[in-house]
Amino acid sequence: MSEAPDSAAPADLLAASRAVVDRLQRAGHIAYFAGGCVRDRLLGREPHDYDVATDASPDKVQSLFPRTTGLVGKAFGVICVLERGVQVEVATFRQDLDYTDGRRPDGVRFVTPEEDAQRRDFTVNGLFYDPVADRVIDYVAGQADLAAKIIRAIGDPRARFAEDKLRLLRAVRFAVTLGFEIEARTWEALCAGAQEIAVVSPERIRDELDKIWSGPDPARGLDLLDQSGLLAVVLPEIAALHGVEQPPQFHPEGDVFIHTRLMLSGLKDAPLPLALSVLFHDIGKPPTFAVDETGRIRFNGHESVGARMTEKLMKRLRYSNEMLEAVVACVANHMTFKDAPHMRLSTLKRLFARPTFEIELELHRLDCSSSHGLLDIHAFLKEKRASLPAESIDPDPLVTGHDIMAATGLTEGRWLGQILRQIREAQLDGKLASKEEAIAFAKHLIDKA
Ligand code: ATP
Ligand code: MG
């Protein structure tokens, strides 16, 4: 279940995991690749990590390999082996004891490979592979579901979701990232249990959601979350976009939910900040909905209301500050783009210099193409930016406060700050090109005052 260090090349990961299996088998044990890595290999995808499952006890695993740690999960039968500089998780075949908290088993019992397969969540995740004999071991009919592209709970779906509520979201996540259908009984149980997702920690919910949004089909992810009832629990701000009407001349596509979904459908394996910005950009619309005296629908200030809501919900889901700041900035700024053709050069340059500009520009493009369809501002901004030398967008300042104080006898304070800002603006507007010109401009401003 661990994420392999990013530095390990796929071939090194595979070689190290194979070596671990080989060592265990030579010592007389059963040892297989297990779970996600088997699924991915059978699908022709590169696994991002390998999990090894064995009948050797954790103590035995530790005695067979010189470099191990049991810190992460020895109590759950998991030992981390360091092999050829790569970390490989080796888990003893196990069965989970009772789940009293709806998320983690109270403990584990060591069992046969077949029983270990039964405790796994979905049939396509329940496969083993023996890399020495080149043989798939399938106790759960997982290969048939892989071929048919089906996510099916192992055993009774209701019981499996009741045990561990994170599986509710995992089912949707695997369906979306693999492009699989969710089998009917599994789907029915998922819908029946959707409310229960509330007991899962915000971090785990966030991690699953992020894989959906930055995956190959986030719009389908939104649909499945919405139809199952999960969305209303994990992201009520998005569920609230349903039925929020918009002015038809700007939004012929329909309500705010439809608009947001349409934008998501333009994303495939998108960077997460972009996907989240798309998802949240209009969440300020429901609370700002109003109809003016001419009968036109307005959402005044929805971008700043939406930015505050985005901040709150991203804190709730424990996003990093870096991610939060980027997404909140995109939501807060998304309405300024419409004014771009009237902006002075200095304002445009500040826009181009923003760390989130690329994401904001793409957000703007999706916003337009998923509503009125006019892409003139997008084209204008792309051309304008291409026409400006990179070094002119955020150049070093021509002068410092000390330069101005030395040249004019001015002392520190508000007035100095204002002068520096005007110099900067004139520089970005292309009206000042040297330190001398900047000082002359400062003197002129002082004389004028
Ligand atoms: P990926 O790593 O690509 O997200 P994965 O299938 O490897 O997918 P992990 O979370 O790494 O998923 O878990 C490894 C394996 O452990 C799974 O394939 C599955 O067999 C089992 N597993 C993980 N989480 C659960 C769970 N909540 N309930 C039951 N089995 C689980
Ligand atoms: Mg995995």
Coordinates of C-alpha atoms and ligand atoms in Angstrom, one line a residue:
M1 CA 0.0 0.0 0.0
S2 CA 3.0 2.3 0.2
E3 CA 3.9 4.7 -2.4
A4 CA 7.3 3.9 -3.8
P5 CA 9.9 6.7 -3.8
D6 CA 9.6 8.7 -7.0
S7 CA 13.3 8.2 -7.7
A8 CA 13.0 4.4 -8.4
A9 CA 12.7 3.6 -12.1
P10 CA 9.9 1.1 -13.0
A11 CA 12.5 -1.6 -14.0
D12 CA 14.3 -1.2 -10.7
L13 CA 11.0 -1.5 -8.8
L14 CA 10.1 -4.7 -10.6
A15 CA 13.6 -6.2 -10.2
A16 CA 13.7 -5.5 -6.5
S17 CA 10.2 -6.9 -5.9
R18 CA 11.0 -9.9 -8.0
A19 CA 14.2 -10.5 -5.9
V20 CA 12.2 -10.3 -2.7
V21 CA 9.7 -12.9 -4.0
D22 CA 12.6 -15.1 -5.1
R23 CA 14.3 -14.9 -1.8
L24 CA 11.1 -15.8 0.1
Q25 CA 10.4 -18.8 -2.3
R26 CA 13.9 -20.1 -1.9
A27 CA 13.4 -20.1 1.8
G28 CA 10.5 -22.4 1.3
H29 CA 7.7 -19.9 1.5
I30 CA 4.8 -18.9 -0.7
A31 CA 5.3 -15.4 -2.1
Y32 CA 3.4 -13.5 -4.8
F33 CA 2.9 -10.0 -6.1
A34 CA -0.5 -8.9 -4.8
G35 CA -3.3 -6.5 -5.5
G36 CA -2.9 -3.3 -7.5
C37 CA 0.4 -4.2 -9.1
V38 CA -1.0 -7.5 -10.5
R39 CA -4.1 -5.7 -11.8
D40 CA -2.0 -3.0 -13.5
R41 CA 0.4 -5.4 -15.1
L42 CA -2.5 -7.5 -16.5
L43 CA -3.9 -4.2 -17.9
G44 CA -0.6 -3.4 -19.5
R45 CA -0.1 -0.4 -17.2
E46 CA 3.1 0.3 -15.3
P47 CA 2.5 -0.3 -11.6
H48 CA 3.6 2.6 -9.4
D49 CA 4.5 0.2 -6.6
Y50 CA 4.6 -3.5 -5.9
D51 CA 3.2 -5.3 -2.9
V52 CA 4.5 -8.7 -2.0
A53 CA 2.3 -11.2 -0.1
T54 CA 3.7 -14.2 1.7
D55 CA 3.0 -17.0 4.2
A56 CA 6.2 -16.1 6.0
S57 CA 5.5 -14.4 9.4
P58 CA 6.6 -10.8 9.9
D59 CA 9.4 -12.0 12.2
K60 CA 10.5 -14.5 9.5
V61 CA 10.5 -11.8 6.8
Q62 CA 12.7 -9.6 9.1
S63 CA 15.1 -12.5 9.6
L64 CA 15.4 -13.2 5.9
F65 CA 16.3 -9.6 4.8
P66 CA 19.1 -7.6 6.3
R67 CA 17.4 -4.2 5.9
T68 CA 13.8 -4.0 7.1
T69 CA 11.5 -1.9 9.1
G70 CA 8.2 -2.9 10.7
L71 CA 7.4 0.6 11.8
V72 CA 4.5 1.2 9.4
G73 CA 2.5 -1.9 10.1
K74 CA 4.1 -4.8 11.7
A75 CA 1.0 -5.2 13.9
F76 CA -0.9 -5.6 10.7
G77 CA 1.6 -8.1 9.3
V78 CA 3.4 -5.6 7.0
I79 CA 7.2 -5.4 6.8
C80 CA 9.0 -2.9 4.7
V81 CA 12.1 -4.4 3.0
L82 CA 14.8 -2.3 1.5
E83 CA 16.1 -4.2 -1.5
R84 CA 18.6 -2.7 -4.0
G85 CA 17.8 0.7 -2.7
V86 CA 14.0 0.2 -3.3
Q87 CA 11.4 -0.2 -0.6
V88 CA 9.1 -3.2 -1.1
E89 CA 6.2 -3.9 1.2
V90 CA 5.9 -7.5 2.3
A91 CA 2.7 -8.5 3.9
T92 CA 1.9 -11.8 5.5
F93 CA -1.4 -13.3 4.1
R94 CA -3.9 -12.0 6.6
Q95 CA -7.5 -11.6 7.4
D96 CA -8.8 -8.5 9.1
L97 CA -10.4 -8.8 12.5
D98 CA -13.6 -6.8 13.3
Y99 CA -14.0 -3.2 12.0
T100 CA -15.4 -1.3 15.0
D101 CA -14.7 2.1 13.6
G102 CA -15.9 1.6 10.0
R103 CA -12.4 2.2 8.7
R104 CA -9.6 0.1 10.3
P105 CA -9.6 -3.5 11.4
D106 CA -9.0 -3.9 15.1
G107 CA -6.2 -6.4 14.3
V108 CA -5.3 -9.2 11.9
R109 CA -5.0 -12.9 11.8
F110 CA -2.6 -14.8 9.6
V111 CA -4.4 -17.0 7.0
T112 CA -4.1 -18.8 3.7
P113 CA -3.6 -16.9 0.4
E114 CA -7.2 -17.6 -0.5
E115 CA -8.5 -16.0 2.6
D116 CA -6.2 -13.1 2.1
A117 CA -7.7 -12.6 -1.4
Q118 CA -11.2 -12.6 0.2
R119 CA -10.5 -9.6 2.5
R120 CA -9.5 -7.4 -0.4
D121 CA -12.0 -4.8 -1.7
F122 CA -12.7 -5.5 -5.4
T123 CA -12.2 -8.6 -7.5
V124 CA -9.7 -6.8 -9.8
N125 CA -7.7 -5.9 -6.7
G126 CA -7.8 -9.5 -5.4
L127 CA -5.3 -11.1 -7.7
F128 CA -1.9 -12.6 -7.0
Y129 CA 0.9 -13.2 -9.5
D130 CA 3.9 -15.5 -9.1
P131 CA 6.7 -13.8 -11.0
V132 CA 9.0 -16.8 -10.7
A133 CA 6.5 -19.3 -12.2
D134 CA 4.9 -16.5 -14.3
R135 CA 1.4 -17.6 -13.1
V136 CA -1.7 -15.6 -12.0
I137 CA -3.4 -17.0 -8.9
D138 CA -7.1 -16.0 -9.0
Y139 CA -9.4 -16.9 -6.1
V140 CA -12.0 -14.2 -6.8
A141 CA -12.7 -14.4 -10.5
G142 CA -10.8 -11.1 -10.9
Q143 CA -9.4 -11.9 -14.3
A144 CA -12.9 -12.2 -15.8
D145 CA -13.8 -8.9 -14.3
L146 CA -10.6 -7.3 -15.6
A147 CA -11.4 -8.5 -19.1
A148 CA -15.0 -7.3 -18.8
K149 CA -13.9 -4.0 -17.2
I150 CA -16.0 -4.4 -14.1
I151 CA -15.6 -3.2 -10.5
R152 CA -17.2 -5.8 -8.3
A153 CA -17.0 -6.1 -4.5
I154 CA -15.5 -9.4 -3.3
G155 CA -18.3 -11.1 -1.3
D156 CA -21.4 -9.3 -0.1
P157 CA -21.1 -5.7 -1.2
R158 CA -23.2 -4.3 1.6
A159 CA -21.1 -6.0 4.2
R160 CA -17.8 -5.0 2.6
F161 CA -18.8 -1.3 2.4
A162 CA -20.2 -1.5 5.9
E163 CA -16.8 -2.8 7.2
D164 CA -14.7 -0.1 5.6
K165 CA -16.5 3.0 4.3
L166 CA -13.5 4.2 2.3
R167 CA -14.3 1.5 -0.2
L168 CA -17.3 3.5 -1.2
L169 CA -15.1 6.1 -2.7
R170 CA -12.5 3.6 -3.9
A171 CA -15.1 1.9 -6.0
V172 CA -15.8 5.2 -7.8
R173 CA -12.1 6.0 -8.0
F174 CA -11.2 2.7 -9.7
A175 CA -14.2 2.8 -12.0
V176 CA -13.1 6.3 -13.2
T177 CA -9.3 5.8 -13.3
L178 CA -9.6 2.4 -15.0
G179 CA -12.6 3.3 -17.2
F180 CA -14.6 0.4 -15.7
E181 CA -18.3 -0.1 -14.9
I182 CA -19.5 -0.7 -11.4
E183 CA -21.4 -4.0 -11.2
A184 CA -25.1 -3.6 -10.4
R185 CA -25.2 -5.1 -6.8
T186 CA -22.0 -3.3 -5.9
W187 CA -23.5 0.0 -7.2
E188 CA -26.7 -0.6 -5.3
A189 CA -24.8 -1.2 -2.1
L190 CA -22.7 1.8 -2.7
C191 CA -25.7 4.1 -3.1
A192 CA -27.3 2.6 0.0
G193 CA -24.2 3.2 2.1
A194 CA -23.2 6.6 0.6
Q195 CA -24.1 8.6 3.7
E196 CA -21.6 6.5 5.7
I197 CA -18.6 8.1 3.9
A198 CA -18.8 10.8 6.6
V199 CA -17.0 8.6 9.1
V200 CA -13.8 8.5 6.9
S201 CA -11.0 11.0 7.7
P202 CA -10.9 14.1 5.5
E203 CA -7.4 13.3 4.3
R204 CA -8.4 9.9 3.0
I205 CA -11.5 11.3 1.3
R206 CA -9.4 14.0 -0.3
D207 CA -6.8 11.6 -1.6
E208 CA -9.4 9.5 -3.3
L209 CA -11.2 12.6 -4.7
D210 CA -7.9 14.0 -6.0
K211 CA -7.3 10.8 -8.0
I212 CA -10.7 11.2 -9.6
W213 CA -10.3 14.9 -10.5
S214 CA -6.9 14.5 -11.9
G215 CA -7.7 11.2 -13.7
P216 CA -8.7 10.5 -17.3
D217 CA -12.4 11.2 -16.9
P218 CA -13.3 13.6 -14.0
A219 CA -16.7 14.4 -15.5
R220 CA -17.7 10.8 -15.2
G221 CA -16.3 10.8 -11.6
L222 CA -18.6 13.8 -10.8
D223 CA -21.6 11.9 -12.2
L224 CA -20.9 8.7 -10.2
L225 CA -20.3 10.7 -7.0
D226 CA -23.5 12.7 -7.6
Q227 CA -25.7 9.7 -8.6
S228 CA -24.5 7.6 -5.7
G229 CA -25.1 10.3 -3.1
L230 CA -21.4 10.6 -2.1
L231 CA -21.1 14.1 -3.5
A232 CA -23.7 15.6 -1.2
V233 CA -21.7 14.3 1.7
V234 CA -18.1 15.0 0.7
L235 CA -18.7 18.1 -1.4
P236 CA -22.1 19.6 -0.6
E237 CA -20.9 22.9 -2.2
I238 CA -20.8 21.2 -5.6
A239 CA -24.1 19.3 -5.1
A240 CA -25.7 22.7 -4.4
L241 CA -24.9 23.8 -8.0
H242 CA -27.8 21.7 -9.3
G243 CA -30.8 23.7 -10.4
V244 CA -29.1 27.1 -10.1
E245 CA -30.3 28.8 -13.2
Q246 CA -28.0 31.2 -15.2
P247 CA -28.7 33.9 -17.8
P248 CA -29.3 31.9 -21.0
Q249 CA -27.6 34.4 -23.3
F250 CA -24.3 33.7 -21.5
H251 CA -25.0 30.2 -20.4
P252 CA -27.0 28.4 -23.1
E253 CA -25.7 25.1 -21.7
G254 CA -27.8 25.2 -18.5
D255 CA -27.5 25.5 -14.8
V256 CA -24.3 25.9 -12.8
F257 CA -23.9 22.2 -12.2
I258 CA -24.2 21.4 -15.9
H259 CA -21.7 24.2 -16.7
T260 CA -19.2 22.9 -14.2
R261 CA -19.6 19.4 -15.4
L262 CA -19.1 20.5 -19.0
M263 CA -15.8 22.2 -18.0
L264 CA -14.7 19.1 -16.2
S265 CA -15.4 17.0 -19.4
G266 CA -12.7 19.1 -21.1
L267 CA -10.1 17.7 -18.7
K268 CA -8.1 14.5 -19.0
D269 CA -5.2 13.7 -16.6
A270 CA -5.2 17.4 -15.7
P271 CA -2.9 19.0 -13.1
L272 CA -4.8 19.0 -9.8
P273 CA -4.8 22.8 -9.2
L274 CA -6.6 23.2 -12.6
A275 CA -9.1 20.5 -11.9
L276 CA -9.9 21.8 -8.5
S277 CA -10.2 25.4 -9.9
V278 CA -12.7 24.2 -12.5
L279 CA -14.7 22.3 -9.8
F280 CA -14.8 25.2 -7.4
H281 CA -14.8 28.3 -9.6
D282 CA -18.6 28.9 -9.4
I283 CA -19.4 27.6 -5.9
G284 CA -20.1 31.2 -4.9
K285 CA -23.1 31.3 -7.3
P286 CA -25.8 29.6 -5.2
P287 CA -25.5 32.1 -2.3
T288 CA -25.2 35.2 -4.5
F289 CA -28.0 34.3 -6.9
A290 CA -30.2 37.4 -7.5
V291 CA -32.6 38.7 -10.2
D292 CA -32.1 42.4 -11.0
E293 CA -34.9 45.0 -11.9
T294 CA -34.6 44.1 -15.6
G295 CA -35.3 40.4 -14.7
R296 CA -31.7 39.4 -15.4
I297 CA -30.0 36.8 -13.2
R298 CA -26.9 38.1 -11.4
F299 CA -24.3 36.6 -9.2
N300 CA -22.6 39.7 -7.9
G301 CA -19.4 39.0 -6.1
H302 CA -19.7 35.3 -6.6
E303 CA -15.9 35.0 -7.3
S304 CA -15.0 36.5 -3.9
V305 CA -17.7 34.6 -2.0
G306 CA -16.6 31.5 -3.9
A307 CA -12.9 32.1 -3.0
R308 CA -13.9 32.2 0.7
M309 CA -16.0 29.1 0.4
T310 CA -13.1 27.3 -1.5
E311 CA -10.7 28.2 1.3
K312 CA -13.1 26.8 3.9
L313 CA -13.7 23.6 2.1
M314 CA -10.1 23.0 1.2
K315 CA -9.2 23.5 4.9
R316 CA -11.9 21.0 5.8
L317 CA -10.3 18.5 3.4
R318 CA -6.8 19.3 4.8
Y319 CA -5.2 20.5 1.5
S320 CA -1.7 21.9 1.7
N321 CA -1.4 25.7 2.0
E322 CA 0.3 25.8 -1.3
M323 CA -2.5 24.0 -3.1
L324 CA -5.1 26.0 -1.2
E325 CA -3.5 29.3 -2.2
A326 CA -3.2 28.5 -5.8
V327 CA -6.8 27.3 -6.2
V328 CA -8.3 30.1 -4.1
A329 CA -6.4 32.6 -6.3
C330 CA -7.8 31.0 -9.5
V331 CA -11.4 31.2 -8.1
A332 CA -10.9 34.7 -6.8
N333 CA -9.5 36.0 -10.1
H334 CA -11.6 34.2 -12.6
M335 CA -13.8 37.1 -13.5
T336 CA -11.0 39.6 -14.1
F337 CA -10.1 38.0 -17.4
K338 CA -13.1 39.5 -19.2
D339 CA -11.6 43.0 -18.6
A340 CA -8.2 42.0 -20.2
P341 CA -8.6 43.9 -23.5
H342 CA -9.1 47.1 -21.5
M343 CA -6.2 46.6 -19.1
R344 CA -3.1 48.8 -19.2
L345 CA 0.1 47.1 -20.1
S346 CA 1.3 47.2 -16.5
T347 CA -1.8 45.4 -15.3
L348 CA -1.5 42.8 -18.0
K349 CA 2.1 42.2 -17.0
R350 CA 1.1 41.7 -13.4
L351 CA -1.5 39.2 -14.6
F352 CA 1.1 37.3 -16.7
A353 CA 3.5 37.3 -13.7
R354 CA 1.1 35.6 -11.4
P355 CA 2.4 32.1 -10.4
T356 CA -1.1 30.7 -11.3
F357 CA -1.4 32.5 -14.6
E358 CA -1.2 29.4 -16.8
I359 CA -3.9 27.6 -14.8
E360 CA -6.1 30.8 -14.7
L361 CA -5.8 31.1 -18.5
E362 CA -6.8 27.5 -19.0
L363 CA -9.7 27.9 -16.5
H364 CA -10.8 30.9 -18.5
R365 CA -10.7 29.0 -21.8
L366 CA -12.7 26.2 -20.4
D367 CA -15.2 28.6 -18.8
C368 CA -15.8 30.3 -22.1
S369 CA -15.9 27.2 -24.3
S370 CA -18.3 25.5 -21.9
S371 CA -20.8 28.5 -22.0
H372 CA -21.0 31.2 -24.7
G373 CA -18.1 29.8 -26.7
L374 CA -16.3 33.1 -27.3
L375 CA -12.6 32.7 -27.1
D376 CA -11.5 36.2 -28.2
I377 CA -10.1 37.1 -24.8
H378 CA -8.2 33.9 -24.6
A379 CA -6.7 34.5 -28.0
F380 CA -5.9 38.2 -27.1
L381 CA -4.0 37.1 -23.9
K382 CA -2.1 34.4 -25.6
E383 CA -1.0 36.7 -28.4
K384 CA -0.2 39.6 -26.1
R385 CA 1.9 37.4 -23.9
A386 CA 3.8 35.9 -26.8
S387 CA 4.5 39.4 -28.1
L388 CA 6.2 40.5 -24.9
P389 CA 9.8 39.6 -24.2
A390 CA 9.9 37.3 -21.2
E391 CA 12.2 39.6 -19.3
S392 CA 9.8 42.6 -19.7
I393 CA 7.0 40.9 -17.8
D394 CA 8.5 41.0 -14.3
P395 CA 11.8 42.9 -14.7
D396 CA 14.0 43.9 -11.8
P397 CA 12.9 47.3 -10.3
L398 CA 14.8 50.3 -11.8
V399 CA 15.3 51.8 -8.4
T400 CA 15.2 51.0 -4.7
G401 CA 13.7 53.2 -1.9
H402 CA 17.3 54.0 -0.9
D403 CA 18.0 55.3 -4.4
I404 CA 15.0 57.7 -4.2
M405 CA 15.8 58.8 -0.7
A406 CA 19.5 59.6 -1.6
A407 CA 18.5 61.4 -4.8
T408 CA 15.5 63.5 -3.4
G409 CA 16.1 63.8 0.3
L410 CA 12.7 62.1 0.9
T411 CA 12.4 60.0 4.1
E412 CA 10.7 56.6 4.5
G413 CA 6.9 56.6 4.7
R414 CA 3.7 56.4 2.7
W415 CA 4.7 59.0 0.2
L416 CA 7.9 57.0 -0.7
G417 CA 5.9 53.9 -1.1
Q418 CA 3.5 55.6 -3.5
I419 CA 6.3 57.0 -5.6
L420 CA 7.9 53.6 -5.8
R421 CA 4.6 52.1 -6.9
Q422 CA 4.1 54.7 -9.6
I423 CA 7.7 54.2 -10.9
R424 CA 7.0 50.4 -11.1
E425 CA 3.8 51.0 -13.0
A426 CA 5.5 53.3 -15.4
Q427 CA 8.3 50.8 -15.9
L428 CA 5.9 48.0 -16.7
D429 CA 4.0 50.3 -19.0
G430 CA 7.2 50.8 -20.9
K431 CA 7.5 54.5 -20.0
L432 CA 10.7 54.3 -18.0
A433 CA 13.8 52.4 -19.0
S434 CA 16.7 53.4 -16.7
K435 CA 17.5 54.4 -13.1
E436 CA 18.1 58.0 -14.2
E437 CA 14.7 58.2 -15.8
A438 CA 13.1 56.8 -12.7
I439 CA 14.8 59.3 -10.4
A440 CA 13.8 62.2 -12.7
F441 CA 10.3 60.9 -12.7
A442 CA 10.3 60.7 -8.9
K443 CA 11.6 64.4 -8.7
H444 CA 8.8 65.4 -11.1
L445 CA 6.2 63.7 -8.9
I446 CA 7.6 65.5 -5.8
D447 CA 7.6 68.9 -7.5
K448 CA 4.1 68.3 -8.7
A449 CA 2.8 67.5 -5.2
Ligands
ATP1 P1 -3.3 2.2 -6.4 O1 -2.0 2.0 -5.6 O2 -3.1 2.4 -7.8 O3 -4.1 3.3 -5.8 P2 -4.0 -0.3 -5.4 O4 -5.0 -1.4 -5.8 O5 -2.6 -0.8 -5.3 O6 -4.2 0.9 -6.3 P3 -3.6 0.3 -2.6 O7 -4.4 1.3 -1.8 O8 -2.2 0.6 -2.9 O9 -4.4 0.2 -4.0 O10 -3.8 -1.1 -1.9 C1 -3.2 -2.3 -2.4 C2 -4.1 -3.5 -2.3 O11 -4.6 -3.6 -1.0 C3 -5.4 -3.3 -3.1 O12 -5.2 -3.7 -4.5 C4 -6.4 -4.2 -2.4 O13 -6.2 -5.5 -2.7 C5 -6.0 -4.0 -1.0 N1 -6.7 -2.9 -0.3 C6 -6.3 -1.6 -0.2 N2 -7.2 -0.9 0.5 C7 -8.2 -1.7 0.8 C8 -9.4 -1.5 1.5 N3 -9.8 -0.3 1.9 N4 -10.2 -2.6 1.6 C9 -9.8 -3.8 1.2 N5 -8.7 -4.0 0.5 C10 -7.9 -3.0 0.3
MG2 MG -0.9 0.5 -4.6

